[in-house]
Amino acid sequence: MRYIVNPKMKGAYIHPEVYGNFSEHLGRCIYDGIYVGEHSDIPNVNGMRTDIVEALKNMKLPVLRWPGGCFADEYHWKDGIGPKENRKKMINTHWGGVVEDNSFGTHEFFELCRQIGCEPYVNGNVGSGTVQEMQEWVEYMNSPAISPMANLRRENGQDEPWGLKYFAVGNENWGCGGHMTAAHYADEYRRYATYVRNYTDKRVYKIACGPGQHPYWDWTETLMREAGSLMNGLSLHYYTVPGEDWKHKGSATDFTEDEYYKTLGKAHFIERLIRESGAIMDIYDPDKKVGLIVDEWGTWFDVEPGTNPGFLYQQSTMRDALVAGISLNIFNKAADRVHMANIAQLINVLQAVILTDGDKMILTPTYHVFEMFKTHQGAHLVDSALSAPTFDRDDIVPAAAKRGPEAAYKTPYVMESASVAEDGTITVTIANLSATEAQPVEMRLDGVEAKLIEARVLTGDIHDKNEFDNPDAVKPVCFKKDVKVDAACNGTEVTYTLPACSVAVLRFEA
Ligand code: AHR
């Protein structure tokens, strides 16, 4: 297969935030995941698990969304501040009916982000909250003044404002966030967002709720028309669910080759969602100032047998790694419009990057893909193209995105993206979706004399996974010796063979 990369044809900036994660008060994501409390035997700093923080730093996690999801529209932030013994206990009605003791709240979230070194992204409550409650939360987080909420923050031990940048005004308000119509939410957004004030020069980046299961095009059009000028970002939620419906989503580990391809085809469908959402946004925002914020994406399978159905705990295989490789390459290619993306979710929930069991922890195949792609963060997309054969399916277009009868949807067997960093380093990431066929690649880096500095590949059988008693079954391996590089002054020819079911990264100094 011929693959051409033009490092000199620089495109859009790849916002580091495209490599973000999402953490909700759901199942074992926060409690029993990242947050074990100060008195735990598991090594921690201020209650945050040290091994997890280190792994997330190594992955270069740029941004973390919190506290939901559906939980966000039931969350009342004042329940989660002040002395822990006085914090309100409540039932997490949405996720598993367990007691939420609010021991992880605003201060703990900022402490977590400080330790990881990532940007915090907070999701506000529109569904069951008030304008005043939202306004006060932002004042609490961002005001340096002598004012009621800033003073309350000081009483609780934080003198300086945190300077939150990313704030979402509601979540899935067409569903769990209030079952609103697009027009009604657009009005609510305008009202709530008005009172999300800027307290310093660091302006709050306001994110409006975008579509998910509500018809995509209608919601996007209404929001952009009615409120586009008052937002910095519009969210988009898309889950890869291979089963026939939400009651039969399919097993995370026990699947056929046909289900494997269906899953990858469905993951690839996000490319069309981004393209068509972008086309609608272009009408109202031709300069592409409003970011498309894909703040929930990833696989959603049946929970692992024997686990709480409300906890959404699923294992992760090479199939998930391919979904991550497909999605991240698509986000890179859409860098001019996609300014952030957050996989759901960080730990122990859905397509997690980390799973825990007591003091044990495993990095999932998805984690490794994020780690391998990290040098795309803050680089510029470059022109690149290959022409791969496709597999065509007629069973992947979700009802919410259908406009009428659909032709079979075509997914290429090989998908890629390439970028150039400020220091001239070139990163190429490429995924071979075929379950069985290796793929020889003849790649040309046009116009540059390049030296290979890294070549790693993550590969295995489509079912391969990491387990607590075998945590390194799937991990990237060096394949530099299998890459032949022939540099000349007008370009560099690179040849290698991508194994079946693989995701690879190649990096060059030019
Ligand atoms: O990520 C799980 C849930 O999926 C989120 O809470 C919600 O926003 C979405 O429906």
XYZ file of C-alpha atoms and ligand atoms in Angstrom:
520
model
C 0.000 0.000 0.000
C 1.393 3.411 -0.972
C 1.193 6.057 1.757
C 2.264 9.668 1.195
C 2.989 12.133 4.001
C 3.781 15.788 3.215
C 5.395 17.199 6.374
C 5.826 20.561 4.664
C 2.074 20.947 4.099
C 1.079 22.029 7.585
C -2.573 22.041 8.582
C -4.506 22.795 11.745
C -3.141 22.842 15.287
C -3.932 19.622 17.165
C -5.285 20.828 20.488
C -3.689 18.718 23.253
C -7.193 18.486 24.791
C -8.205 16.056 22.012
C -6.424 13.436 24.157
C -8.634 14.105 27.200
C -10.515 11.788 29.517
C -13.818 11.872 31.357
C -14.366 10.943 35.027
C -17.849 10.638 36.511
C -19.223 9.730 39.925
C -20.177 6.406 38.417
C -19.333 2.911 39.621
C -15.668 2.617 40.603
C -14.300 5.527 38.598
C -13.781 8.059 41.403
C -14.218 6.000 44.587
C -12.214 2.771 44.535
C -10.617 4.068 41.327
C -8.577 7.230 41.497
C -9.620 8.333 44.988
C -8.878 5.987 47.869
C -8.769 8.576 50.675
C -5.871 9.802 52.783
C -6.065 6.859 55.218
C -5.885 4.081 52.629
C -3.091 1.473 52.705
C -2.754 1.980 48.972
C 0.028 4.533 48.383
C -1.583 7.918 47.786
C -1.007 11.639 47.980
C -3.932 13.493 49.551
C -6.128 10.485 48.761
C -5.178 10.147 45.050
C -3.585 6.813 44.073
C 0.059 7.398 43.280
C 0.344 4.591 40.698
C -2.616 5.949 38.744
C -1.426 9.553 38.858
C 1.991 8.425 37.577
C 0.412 6.419 34.745
C -1.740 9.391 33.710
C 1.284 11.695 33.744
C 3.131 9.221 31.535
C 0.166 9.224 29.134
C 0.374 13.047 29.219
C -3.307 13.422 30.070
C -4.097 17.013 29.046
C -7.641 17.560 30.398
C -10.123 15.775 32.649
C -13.901 16.261 32.640
C -15.880 15.931 35.899
C -18.339 15.267 37.717
C -20.554 13.828 34.946
C -22.273 12.889 32.650
C -25.779 12.343 33.886
C -24.490 12.785 37.433
C -23.644 16.421 36.656
C -27.288 17.421 36.291
C -28.035 15.990 39.756
C -24.912 17.316 41.423
C -25.106 20.192 43.881
C -21.581 21.411 44.379
C -22.078 22.835 47.870
C -22.685 19.258 49.118
C -19.049 18.495 48.239
C -17.137 21.255 50.049
C -16.136 21.905 53.671
C -15.179 19.392 56.383
C -15.753 15.881 55.056
C -17.619 14.703 58.156
C -20.255 17.389 57.539
C -20.752 16.645 53.856
C -24.176 15.453 52.838
C -24.624 11.764 52.076
C -26.960 11.040 49.201
C -27.982 8.218 46.897
C -26.472 8.169 43.448
C -29.839 7.453 41.873
C -28.523 7.421 38.358
C -25.655 5.006 38.802
C -26.204 1.898 40.916
C -28.204 3.452 43.793
C -25.121 3.543 46.031
C -24.324 6.069 48.778
C -22.437 9.111 47.572
C -20.736 10.650 50.606
C -19.403 13.652 48.695
C -15.897 13.089 50.034
C -14.586 13.840 46.542
C -15.732 17.338 45.631
C -14.459 20.510 44.014
C -11.244 20.822 46.082
C -10.374 17.165 45.557
C -10.959 17.435 41.808
C -8.607 20.382 41.478
C -6.054 18.576 43.638
C -6.260 15.559 41.306
C -5.722 17.735 38.233
C -2.819 19.493 39.963
C -1.121 16.157 40.627
C -1.654 14.927 37.063
C -0.741 18.303 35.582
C -3.889 18.453 33.454
C -6.487 21.140 32.758
C -9.728 20.678 34.749
C -13.042 20.677 32.858
C -16.134 21.055 35.080
C -19.669 20.217 33.947
C -22.435 22.360 35.508
C -25.979 21.432 36.464
C -28.836 22.753 34.302
C -31.293 19.864 34.693
C -31.930 20.152 38.451
C -29.844 23.169 39.391
C -30.437 26.901 39.308
C -28.767 29.780 37.537
C -27.667 31.108 40.919
C -26.096 27.776 41.909
C -24.116 27.660 38.668
C -23.073 31.290 38.934
C -21.863 30.783 42.492
C -19.862 27.683 41.588
C -17.915 29.581 38.948
C -17.403 32.466 41.381
C -16.160 29.945 43.998
C -13.640 28.487 41.560
C -12.457 31.631 39.816
C -12.970 34.828 41.794
C -9.903 36.492 43.357
C -12.111 39.206 44.911
C -13.478 39.669 48.405
C -16.868 38.173 47.623
C -19.164 35.652 49.342
C -18.128 32.587 47.318
C -14.441 33.493 47.152
C -14.490 33.965 50.925
C -16.163 30.590 51.379
C -13.418 28.990 49.263
C -10.796 30.620 51.491
C -12.555 29.336 54.617
C -12.261 25.864 53.070
C -8.509 26.197 52.696
C -7.972 27.479 49.171
C -6.785 31.064 49.048
C -6.083 31.467 45.380
C -8.778 30.912 42.760
C -8.118 27.868 40.617
C -8.770 29.699 37.352
C -10.980 27.081 35.749
C -10.970 27.300 31.964
C -13.447 24.714 30.654
C -17.043 24.784 31.891
C -20.041 22.962 30.378
C -23.566 24.281 30.793
C -25.466 21.021 31.306
C -25.048 17.505 29.932
C -27.275 15.525 27.576
C -30.146 17.901 28.251
C -32.140 16.092 25.545
C -32.060 13.040 27.873
C -30.898 12.544 31.468
C -30.237 16.289 31.762
C -33.924 17.248 31.628
C -35.473 15.770 28.457
C -35.590 19.186 26.811
C -36.245 20.026 23.217
C -33.410 21.632 21.280
C -35.199 25.009 21.212
C -35.925 24.931 24.941
C -32.342 23.992 25.809
C -30.995 26.706 23.508
C -32.962 29.276 25.538
C -31.851 27.754 28.820
C -28.253 27.753 27.608
C -28.458 31.465 26.779
C -29.813 32.254 30.249
C -27.409 30.078 32.278
C -24.341 30.974 30.217
C -24.981 34.685 30.748
C -24.180 34.272 34.439
C -21.065 32.163 33.938
C -18.887 35.220 34.545
C -15.245 35.938 33.862
C -13.534 36.996 37.099
C -10.049 37.490 35.681
C -8.438 37.844 32.246
C -8.518 34.057 31.897
C -11.866 33.721 30.181
C -14.108 30.751 30.789
C -14.486 28.555 27.709
C -18.231 27.817 27.720
C -19.437 24.532 26.279
C -23.054 24.000 25.260
C -24.700 20.594 25.299
C -24.664 18.957 21.897
C -26.477 15.975 20.432
C -26.208 12.290 21.320
C -29.277 10.168 20.898
C -31.467 13.116 19.944
C -31.366 13.545 16.133
C -27.889 14.956 15.580
C -28.499 17.388 12.774
C -31.589 19.039 14.239
C -29.947 19.664 17.636
C -26.716 21.009 16.131
C -28.570 23.327 13.747
C -30.854 24.719 16.480
C -28.039 25.298 18.966
C -25.759 26.969 16.445
C -28.557 29.177 15.105
C -29.957 30.233 18.482
C -26.895 30.279 20.717
C -23.781 29.844 18.548
C -22.542 33.367 19.251
C -22.660 32.772 23.027
C -20.638 29.570 23.167
C -17.003 28.596 22.705
C -17.690 24.915 22.208
C -20.550 22.585 21.331
C -20.354 19.056 22.640
C -21.038 15.827 20.756
C -21.555 12.408 22.335
C -21.123 9.204 20.424
C -20.738 5.696 21.800
C -19.711 2.631 19.823
C -22.319 0.016 20.739
C -22.089 -3.091 18.561
C -25.304 -4.824 19.761
C -28.781 -4.456 18.361
C -30.032 -2.213 21.167
C -29.063 -0.825 24.578
C -30.261 -4.004 26.319
C -28.063 -6.224 24.147
C -24.889 -4.306 23.596
C -22.632 -7.350 23.274
C -19.825 -8.750 25.391
C -16.566 -6.813 25.818
C -14.459 -9.964 25.523
C -16.499 -12.706 23.884
C -17.255 -11.596 20.318
C -17.103 -12.944 16.797
C -15.008 -11.597 13.944
C -18.207 -10.211 12.437
C -18.910 -8.290 15.667
C -15.321 -7.068 15.641
C -15.783 -5.494 12.211
C -19.184 -4.112 13.114
C -17.643 -2.447 16.175
C -14.846 -0.895 14.137
C -17.286 0.237 11.449
C -19.396 1.905 14.125
C -16.335 3.568 15.615
C -15.409 4.875 12.174
C -18.905 6.396 11.824
C -17.826 9.259 14.099
C -15.909 10.569 11.097
C -19.190 11.256 9.316
C -20.773 12.755 12.428
C -17.879 15.174 12.781
C -17.870 16.032 9.084
C -21.615 16.663 8.874
C -21.827 18.452 12.244
C -18.923 20.590 11.038
C -20.779 21.422 7.826
C -23.748 22.712 9.849
C -21.446 24.639 12.188
C -19.672 26.185 9.173
C -22.930 27.899 8.169
C -23.118 29.825 11.449
C -19.413 29.897 12.278
C -17.402 29.922 9.042
C -14.211 30.930 10.861
C -14.420 27.761 12.976
C -14.208 29.631 16.266
C -16.627 27.274 18.028
C -14.930 24.014 18.908
C -16.624 20.665 18.493
C -16.074 19.049 21.880
C -16.450 15.272 21.669
C -16.683 15.002 25.430
C -18.001 11.435 25.530
C -16.845 8.722 23.150
C -15.756 5.107 23.275
C -17.104 1.565 23.398
C -20.116 0.605 25.502
C -20.572 -3.135 26.019
C -22.563 -5.291 28.460
C -21.083 -5.091 31.959
C -18.745 -7.879 33.050
C -20.837 -10.801 34.340
C -21.414 -10.589 38.099
C -20.773 -6.836 38.378
C -23.322 -4.142 39.300
C -25.211 -3.261 36.072
C -25.227 0.390 37.175
C -21.422 0.496 37.405
C -20.706 0.016 33.675
C -17.527 -2.006 34.315
C -16.176 -3.668 31.175
C -12.909 -5.320 30.163
C -10.895 -3.977 27.263
C -9.263 -5.875 24.406
C -7.290 -5.208 21.244
C -10.653 -4.412 19.653
C -10.857 -1.379 21.981
C -7.305 -0.419 21.048
C -8.378 -0.350 17.403
C -11.420 1.792 18.287
C -9.053 4.216 20.039
C -6.626 4.221 17.096
C -9.437 4.870 14.612
C -11.011 7.627 16.710
C -7.824 9.505 17.596
C -6.670 9.487 13.966
C -10.083 10.854 12.950
C -9.912 13.596 15.610
C -6.435 14.598 14.403
C -7.684 14.859 10.827
C -10.548 17.088 12.017
C -8.242 19.266 14.133
C -9.620 22.472 12.649
C -13.004 21.794 14.287
C -12.476 19.196 17.036
C -10.834 21.125 19.860
C -11.315 18.608 22.645
C -12.345 14.972 23.088
C -12.800 12.967 26.301
C -12.957 9.201 26.252
C -15.521 7.624 28.595
C -14.220 6.967 31.119
C -10.901 7.230 32.973
C -10.967 4.220 35.322
C -13.164 1.109 35.706
C -16.016 2.504 33.574
C -16.735 1.792 29.869
C -13.626 2.102 27.635
C -11.351 2.841 30.568
C -7.639 3.465 30.188
C -7.010 1.895 33.617
C -8.704 -0.912 35.574
C -8.206 -1.536 39.292
C -8.811 -4.409 41.684
C -7.906 -3.478 45.259
C -4.301 -2.344 45.165
C -3.741 -3.890 41.724
C -3.959 -1.861 38.548
C -3.736 -2.653 34.850
C -3.219 -0.432 31.862
C -5.676 -1.380 29.144
C -4.782 -1.639 25.436
C -6.597 1.705 25.055
C -4.166 3.307 27.527
C -1.258 2.227 25.350
C -2.798 3.831 22.254
C -3.175 7.162 24.089
C 0.421 6.912 25.263
C 1.689 6.081 21.751
C -0.203 9.014 20.204
C 0.898 11.589 22.803
C 3.404 13.425 20.604
C 0.544 14.569 18.361
C -0.538 16.834 21.232
C 0.171 20.463 20.356
C 1.632 19.547 16.948
C 0.266 20.565 13.547
C -1.589 18.129 11.366
C 0.176 17.549 8.045
C -1.207 16.473 4.723
C -1.215 12.679 4.335
C -3.116 10.128 2.307
C -3.342 6.456 1.539
C -5.870 4.501 -0.367
C -6.922 1.366 1.485
C -9.517 -1.257 0.583
C -12.706 -0.979 2.621
C -15.177 -3.250 4.392
C -18.741 -2.145 3.756
C -21.601 -2.617 6.207
C -25.237 -1.639 6.134
C -25.883 -2.081 9.870
C -23.946 0.630 11.581
C -25.706 3.990 11.086
C -27.452 4.959 14.357
C -31.116 6.004 14.146
C -30.269 9.479 15.466
C -28.025 10.131 12.461
C -30.206 8.702 9.680
C -31.673 11.022 7.088
C -33.356 8.328 5.011
C -32.342 5.047 3.386
C -28.599 4.600 3.787
C -26.074 3.039 1.436
C -23.609 0.601 3.000
C -21.037 2.487 5.066
C -17.424 2.053 3.949
C -14.593 1.708 6.447
C -10.963 1.583 5.278
C -8.858 -1.301 6.552
C -5.973 1.085 7.253
C -6.355 4.506 8.888
C -3.677 7.061 9.701
C -2.746 10.618 10.591
C 0.511 12.556 10.708
C 1.723 15.697 12.427
C 4.771 17.868 12.817
C 5.781 19.291 16.197
C 7.301 22.708 16.878
C 10.823 21.160 16.908
C 10.252 19.559 13.500
C 9.705 16.025 14.797
C 7.210 14.096 12.677
C 4.727 11.649 14.236
C 2.850 9.130 12.089
C 0.187 6.906 13.640
C -1.382 4.129 11.640
C -3.858 1.348 12.387
C -4.456 -1.908 10.530
C -8.062 -2.912 11.192
C -7.849 -6.300 9.498
C -8.281 -9.134 11.977
C -6.195 -11.513 9.886
C -4.146 -9.801 7.155
C -0.828 -8.030 7.643
C -0.384 -4.932 5.500
C 2.866 -3.999 3.728
C 3.273 -0.209 3.634
C 5.473 1.840 1.318
C 5.494 5.255 2.912
C 7.043 8.408 1.493
C 7.871 11.443 3.629
C 7.854 13.957 0.830
C 10.460 16.697 0.623
C 12.306 15.831 3.840
C 15.366 13.820 4.674
C 14.208 12.061 7.815
C 15.748 9.835 10.460
C 13.653 7.253 12.276
C 13.747 7.821 16.050
C 10.875 5.613 17.207
C 8.784 2.753 15.846
C 6.436 0.902 18.196
C 3.487 -1.337 17.512
C 0.635 -2.648 19.650
C -0.734 -5.866 18.233
C -2.291 -9.200 19.073
C -5.311 -11.334 18.506
C -8.532 -9.304 18.421
C -9.478 -10.772 21.844
C -6.168 -10.153 23.615
C -6.399 -8.218 26.859
C -4.508 -7.413 30.040
C -5.641 -9.104 33.244
C -4.704 -8.625 36.872
C -2.663 -11.834 36.869
C -1.188 -11.043 33.446
C -0.976 -7.230 33.247
C 1.490 -6.971 30.362
C -0.038 -9.399 27.869
C -0.740 -6.458 25.552
C 1.831 -3.695 25.410
C 3.642 -1.831 22.648
C 6.835 -3.359 21.323
C 9.652 -1.799 19.378
C 9.627 -2.679 15.665
C 12.376 -0.315 14.540
C 14.473 -3.119 13.121
C 11.570 -4.043 10.833
C 11.414 -0.552 9.314
C 13.624 0.183 6.317
C 14.429 3.866 5.812
C 15.963 5.258 2.655
C 16.537 9.008 2.955
C 17.472 11.308 0.090
C 17.315 15.070 -0.188
C 13.933 15.144 -1.934
C 12.189 12.693 0.365
C 12.395 9.609 2.532
C 11.103 6.191 1.549
C 10.052 4.044 4.511
C 8.876 0.446 4.209
C 7.388 -1.780 6.893
C 4.661 -4.334 7.419
C 1.813 -3.604 9.792
C 0.730 -6.794 11.571
C -2.976 -7.707 11.514
C -5.015 -5.962 14.223
C -2.393 -3.387 15.113
C -1.811 0.248 15.972
C 1.644 1.700 15.326
C 3.558 4.924 15.860
C 6.593 6.028 13.861
C 8.543 9.162 14.694
C 11.180 10.933 12.664
C 13.612 13.774 13.027
C 13.800 15.793 9.836
O -20.682 7.802 30.331
C -21.859 7.273 30.847
C -23.075 8.154 30.549
O -23.303 8.190 29.177
C -22.969 9.602 30.932
O -23.269 9.832 32.264
C -23.989 10.245 30.044
O -23.673 11.589 29.739
C -24.029 9.358 28.821
O -25.304 8.995 28.468
